[in-house]
Backbone as JSON, one array per atom type, in Angstrom:
{
  "sequence": "MTPSYDYFDVEADVGIVGRGTTAAEAFVQTALGVFALIVEPASVEPRDRREVRAHAETLEALLVTWINECLYVHEVEGFVAREVDLEVFETSPRVGGEPLRLHSFLRGEELDPSRHRLGTIVKAATFHQVSVEQVAEGYEARLIVDV",
  "N": [[101.87, 76.98, -5.52], [101.15, 74.33, -3.67], [101.81, 73.84, -0.2], [104.09, 71.18, 1.12], [105.73, 67.87, 2.51], [108.3, 66.04, 1.76], [110.41, 63.16, 1.34], [113.97, 62.35, 0.75], [116.26, 60.13, -0.36], [119.59, 59.69, 1.68], [122.65, 58.32, 2.62], [122.34, 56.39, 5.26], [120.94, 58.65, 7.27], [118.05, 60.68, 7.25], [117.14, 62.67, 4.59], [114.95, 65.89, 4.68], [112.33, 67.73, 2.24], [110.91, 70.96, 2.15], [108.29, 72.13, 0.82], [106.85, 75.36, -0.01], [104.82, 78.11, -0.65], [106.19, 80.39, 0.09], [108.81, 81.29, 1.91], [108.43, 80.96, 4.48], [106.43, 78.99, 4.91], [107.79, 77.01, 3.5], [109.76, 76.26, 5.46], [108.01, 74.94, 7.85], [106.46, 73.28, 6.57], [109.15, 71.44, 6.48], [109.55, 70.99, 9.55], [107.13, 69.52, 10.02], [107.29, 67.64, 8.39], [109.78, 66.4, 9.78], [108.26, 65.82, 12.34], [106.54, 63.8, 11.15], [108.26, 61.9, 10.72], [108.88, 61.1, 13.06], [106.57, 60.18, 14.75], [103.14, 59.2, 13.58], [101.14, 61.67, 12.42], [98.33, 62.04, 12.1], [97.75, 60.99, 14.24], [98.36, 62.7, 15.97], [96.94, 64.84, 18.51], [95.98, 68.4, 18.79], [96.52, 69.72, 21.31], [97.79, 70.57, 22.99], [100.51, 73.77, 23.26], [103.83, 74.58, 22.09], [105.99, 76.97, 22.82], [109.06, 77.89, 20.79], [111.88, 79.22, 19.63], [114.28, 80.71, 17.35], [117.72, 81.85, 16.59], [119.88, 83.39, 13.79], [122.44, 83.48, 11.14], [122.11, 83.24, 9.05], [119.8, 82.13, 6.56], [119.81, 79.14, 6.17], [121.02, 78.12, 8.63], [119.47, 79.25, 10.15], [117.39, 77.29, 10.0], [118.46, 75.03, 10.45], [119.09, 75.25, 12.88], [116.53, 75.9, 14.36], [115.07, 73.85, 13.97], [116.72, 72.13, 15.34], [116.11, 72.84, 17.78], [113.72, 72.54, 18.16], [113.57, 69.91, 18.12], [114.68, 69.58, 20.53], [112.5, 70.26, 22.59], [111.2, 68.57, 22.05], [112.5, 65.65, 23.04], [113.15, 66.96, 25.54], [110.65, 67.21, 26.57], [109.2, 65.2, 26.08], [107.18, 65.99, 23.46], [105.02, 66.28, 20.7], [104.06, 67.29, 18.05], [101.52, 68.58, 16.07], [100.69, 70.77, 14.28], [102.36, 74.09, 13.03], [102.88, 77.2, 14.07], [103.79, 80.15, 12.98], [105.07, 82.74, 14.2], [107.09, 85.02, 14.17], [108.88, 85.63, 11.37], [111.98, 86.92, 10.43], [113.77, 87.28, 7.65], [115.26, 88.91, 7.29], [118.14, 90.51, 7.75], [118.79, 93.28, 10.63], [118.3, 96.54, 11.43], [121.81, 97.26, 12.85], [122.84, 94.77, 13.11], [121.36, 92.44, 14.11], [120.39, 88.92, 14.27], [119.03, 86.79, 12.03], [115.57, 85.74, 12.71], [113.42, 83.46, 14.38], [109.91, 83.12, 15.67], [108.05, 80.53, 17.13], [105.5, 78.46, 17.12], [104.49, 75.39, 18.37], [101.98, 73.3, 17.97], [100.48, 70.63, 19.25], [100.87, 67.39, 21.51], [102.18, 65.69, 24.54], [103.76, 62.75, 24.49], [102.22, 59.83, 24.08], [102.82, 56.48, 24.61], [100.66, 54.81, 24.51], [99.05, 55.63, 21.93], [100.45, 56.79, 20.02], [101.94, 55.54, 17.52], [104.97, 55.07, 17.62], [107.63, 56.16, 15.67], [111.11, 56.87, 13.97], [113.6, 57.4, 15.58], [115.07, 60.8, 15.58], [118.03, 62.68, 15.81], [119.24, 64.98, 15.35], [119.31, 68.03, 13.46], [121.25, 68.67, 10.57], [124.02, 70.31, 8.97], [124.79, 69.54, 7.0], [124.89, 70.05, 3.59], [122.31, 71.71, 3.8], [120.04, 73.56, 2.51], [118.03, 76.92, 1.28], [115.88, 77.64, -0.73], [114.86, 79.22, -3.57], [112.22, 78.83, -5.94], [110.77, 78.06, -8.8], [108.04, 77.47, -8.37], [107.7, 78.54, -5.58], [109.51, 78.44, -2.67], [111.82, 75.76, -1.69], [112.86, 73.68, 0.97], [115.92, 72.22, 2.51], [116.6, 69.45, 4.38], [119.05, 67.52, 6.57], [118.71, 65.14, 8.49], [120.08, 63.3, 11.68], [119.61, 60.01, 12.49]],
  "CA": [[102.65, 75.55, -5.03], [100.57, 73.45, -2.32], [102.52, 73.49, 1.03], [104.12, 70.1, 1.66], [107.58, 67.72, 2.45], [108.55, 64.47, 0.73], [111.78, 62.39, 2.18], [114.98, 61.66, 0.34], [117.5, 58.93, 0.48], [120.41, 60.02, 2.29], [123.32, 56.95, 3.18], [122.63, 56.37, 7.33], [120.31, 59.65, 7.11], [117.24, 60.94, 6.15], [116.67, 64.17, 3.74], [113.39, 66.12, 4.06], [112.52, 68.86, 1.2], [109.75, 70.99, 2.84], [107.89, 73.06, 0.23], [105.67, 76.15, 0.24], [105.31, 78.93, -1.62], [106.68, 81.32, 0.72], [110.19, 80.52, 2.7], [107.9, 80.49, 5.75], [105.67, 77.62, 4.5], [108.83, 75.8, 3.19], [110.0, 76.19, 6.9], [107.07, 74.61, 8.66], [106.81, 72.19, 6.22], [110.72, 70.8, 6.93], [109.07, 70.78, 10.55], [105.92, 68.95, 9.99], [108.27, 66.45, 8.34], [110.58, 65.94, 11.21], [107.63, 65.52, 13.26], [106.2, 62.81, 10.56], [109.33, 60.79, 11.2], [109.0, 60.5, 15.19], [105.3, 59.56, 15.06], [102.02, 59.3, 13.05], [101.02, 63.09, 12.52], [97.14, 61.62, 12.01], [97.63, 60.57, 15.87], [98.54, 64.04, 17.53], [95.84, 66.09, 18.48], [96.89, 69.47, 18.64], [95.43, 69.92, 22.71], [98.84, 71.95, 23.56], [101.42, 74.26, 22.35], [105.15, 74.74, 23.25], [106.77, 77.98, 21.67], [110.35, 77.62, 19.91], [112.44, 80.56, 18.83], [115.59, 80.68, 16.95], [118.02, 82.79, 15.79], [120.89, 82.8, 13.24], [122.78, 84.28, 10.7], [121.81, 82.6, 7.48], [118.27, 81.14, 6.26], [120.16, 78.05, 6.12], [121.18, 78.02, 9.97], [117.84, 79.47, 11.18], [116.32, 76.34, 9.74], [118.84, 74.16, 11.86], [118.93, 76.0, 14.57], [114.94, 76.02, 14.75], [114.63, 72.31, 13.98], [117.13, 71.47, 16.62], [115.46, 73.72, 19.26], [111.83, 71.74, 17.89], [113.77, 68.4, 18.69], [114.99, 69.37, 21.93], [111.28, 70.03, 22.88], [110.37, 67.01, 21.77], [113.58, 65.17, 23.88], [113.09, 66.81, 27.03], [109.29, 67.44, 27.12], [107.99, 64.15, 25.03], [106.4, 66.33, 23.0], [105.42, 66.2, 19.54], [103.68, 68.22, 17.0], [100.69, 68.29, 14.1], [101.08, 71.91, 13.59], [103.22, 74.8, 13.44], [102.61, 78.26, 13.67], [105.2, 80.89, 13.17], [104.62, 84.54, 14.65], [107.9, 86.2, 13.61], [109.51, 84.97, 10.55], [112.02, 88.01, 9.86], [114.6, 86.65, 6.64], [116.54, 89.89, 6.56], [119.15, 91.37, 9.24], [117.87, 94.1, 11.2], [119.59, 97.29, 11.82], [122.67, 96.93, 13.8], [122.93, 93.56, 12.4], [120.84, 92.0, 14.65], [120.3, 87.81, 13.25], [117.6, 86.41, 11.43], [114.78, 85.62, 13.56], [112.36, 82.71, 14.05], [109.36, 82.71, 16.64], [106.93, 79.69, 16.44], [104.37, 77.32, 18.14], [104.1, 74.1, 17.72], [100.97, 72.43, 18.27], [100.63, 69.02, 19.56], [100.33, 66.88, 22.75], [102.62, 64.79, 25.29], [104.13, 61.64, 23.59], [101.28, 58.71, 24.77], [102.96, 55.29, 23.62], [99.14, 53.58, 23.86], [97.98, 55.83, 21.26], [101.39, 57.07, 19.35], [102.81, 54.58, 16.79], [106.6, 55.2, 17.22], [108.69, 55.8, 14.18], [112.29, 57.0, 13.53], [114.38, 58.46, 16.29], [115.34, 61.7, 15.3], [118.68, 62.62, 16.76], [119.4, 66.25, 15.11], [119.26, 68.24, 12.18], [122.64, 68.95, 10.52], [124.26, 71.4, 8.31], [125.02, 68.48, 5.72], [123.55, 69.62, 2.48], [121.23, 72.16, 4.22], [119.79, 74.59, 1.33], [116.64, 76.86, 1.44], [115.99, 78.01, -2.13], [113.61, 80.57, -4.48], [112.45, 77.69, -6.81], [109.53, 78.54, -9.81], [106.56, 77.76, -7.62], [108.13, 78.84, -4.52], [110.57, 77.81, -1.83], [112.31, 74.82, -1.16], [113.94, 73.96, 2.43], [116.14, 70.82, 2.21], [117.66, 69.21, 5.44], [119.75, 65.82, 6.45], [118.3, 64.64, 9.88], [120.54, 62.44, 12.01], [118.74, 59.33, 12.99]],
  "C": [[101.58, 75.4, -3.4], [101.8, 72.98, -1.23], [102.43, 72.18, 1.13], [105.15, 69.37, 1.95], [106.96, 66.44, 2.3], [109.99, 64.1, 1.42], [112.91, 62.45, 0.42], [116.0, 61.08, 0.34], [119.06, 59.92, 0.71], [121.06, 58.32, 2.66], [123.07, 57.34, 4.9], [121.61, 57.73, 8.07], [119.04, 59.43, 6.43], [117.54, 62.55, 5.59], [114.98, 64.32, 4.22], [113.3, 67.09, 3.43], [110.74, 69.41, 2.11], [109.61, 72.55, 1.18], [106.73, 73.64, 0.25], [105.93, 77.33, -1.15], [106.01, 80.37, -1.03], [108.02, 80.76, 1.68], [109.71, 80.03, 3.67], [107.57, 79.13, 5.45], [106.57, 76.59, 4.78], [109.63, 75.27, 4.84], [109.44, 75.13, 7.87], [107.0, 73.07, 8.04], [107.73, 70.85, 6.31], [110.11, 70.6, 8.42], [108.68, 69.51, 10.96], [106.35, 67.54, 9.73], [109.29, 65.71, 9.2], [109.46, 65.34, 12.05], [106.97, 63.93, 13.14], [106.92, 61.43, 11.05], [109.1, 59.99, 12.63], [107.67, 59.74, 15.42], [104.16, 59.64, 13.94], [101.18, 60.44, 12.96], [99.32, 62.77, 12.32], [96.71, 60.84, 13.59], [97.57, 61.44, 16.82], [97.49, 64.46, 17.21], [96.74, 67.48, 18.82], [95.86, 70.08, 19.84], [96.45, 70.96, 23.22], [99.64, 72.52, 22.87], [102.94, 74.47, 23.11], [105.53, 76.04, 22.18], [108.34, 77.27, 21.76], [110.5, 79.41, 19.36], [114.01, 80.04, 18.24], [116.07, 81.89, 16.7], [119.43, 82.46, 15.18], [121.45, 83.75, 12.37], [122.41, 84.64, 9.22], [120.53, 82.14, 7.53], [118.94, 79.4, 6.45], [120.67, 77.11, 7.9], [120.21, 78.41, 10.76], [117.25, 78.2, 10.74], [117.1, 75.47, 10.76], [118.7, 74.05, 12.83], [117.33, 75.35, 14.93], [114.82, 74.87, 15.07], [115.05, 71.71, 15.36], [116.42, 71.8, 17.85], [113.99, 72.7, 19.09], [112.26, 70.58, 18.52], [114.3, 68.41, 20.04], [113.64, 69.58, 22.67], [110.93, 68.58, 22.93], [111.33, 65.81, 22.57], [113.11, 65.52, 25.07], [111.73, 66.96, 27.39], [108.48, 65.73, 26.98], [107.28, 64.74, 24.72], [106.31, 66.59, 21.46], [104.05, 66.78, 18.62], [102.79, 67.83, 15.81], [100.88, 69.72, 13.18], [102.0, 73.02, 13.94], [102.72, 76.17, 13.03], [103.81, 79.19, 13.89], [104.28, 82.36, 13.38], [105.3, 85.36, 14.31], [108.82, 85.22, 12.91], [110.39, 86.19, 9.52], [113.61, 87.25, 9.16], [115.63, 87.65, 6.26], [117.03, 90.45, 7.98], [118.39, 92.6, 9.33], [118.87, 95.31, 11.25], [120.4, 97.15, 13.04], [123.17, 95.52, 13.62], [122.81, 92.72, 13.48], [120.45, 90.73, 13.98], [119.05, 87.88, 12.78], [116.39, 85.71, 12.87], [113.66, 84.63, 13.16], [111.46, 82.65, 15.49], [108.18, 81.87, 16.47], [106.26, 79.06, 17.49], [104.24, 76.18, 17.57], [103.26, 73.33, 18.57], [100.69, 71.13, 18.32], [100.23, 68.48, 21.31], [101.62, 66.01, 23.56], [102.53, 63.5, 24.55], [103.11, 60.28, 24.33], [101.73, 57.51, 23.75], [101.46, 54.69, 23.61], [98.68, 54.11, 22.8], [99.11, 56.26, 20.08], [101.99, 56.1, 18.59], [104.47, 55.63, 16.44], [107.53, 55.54, 16.15], [109.92, 56.1, 14.24], [112.69, 57.86, 14.89], [114.83, 59.34, 15.9], [116.64, 62.9, 16.16], [118.78, 64.55, 16.62], [119.08, 66.23, 13.9], [120.77, 68.14, 12.12], [122.92, 70.18, 9.23], [124.61, 70.72, 6.72], [124.17, 68.84, 4.67], [122.06, 70.46, 2.73], [121.25, 73.33, 2.82], [117.94, 75.55, 1.65], [116.87, 77.97, 0.17], [114.77, 78.62, -2.73], [113.78, 79.27, -5.95], [111.36, 78.61, -7.96], [108.58, 78.62, -9.16], [106.72, 78.33, -6.23], [109.29, 78.78, -3.42], [111.09, 76.42, -1.88], [113.02, 74.87, 0.05], [114.27, 72.54, 2.26], [116.81, 70.48, 3.31], [117.73, 67.97, 5.61], [119.2, 66.13, 8.1], [118.99, 63.57, 10.46], [119.69, 61.59, 12.87], [119.79, 58.08, 13.63]]
}
């Protein structure tokens, strides 16, 4: 399966499905799909990076929490991403009940309205119908964002 993202119709919001051969690739594609809603990806240069971490009890909660952390970086720092690197993607609880962990770096730059064509304002990732599933070709992560 070639990693990719796509959108699906949801009343008043936007649905994103990220696909990959691994759950990690599906997460990355979902994040890229979110940032592509905000700004045209081809206009973003991977000049800088921002660190984003998340912890949660389930894969679905990890996806929502992480995307919301990515959106926080966008909102507070005006940062838009073109690439995402996952440094840590732990999908099994560790000894002692430690939650699932994700440690990533967003590669992109600060938003420049003179160069970046703004798209949709994405407010937050929601838990509504979120899913991370293994499919025949790999993994699909489905997420609805509030716009």
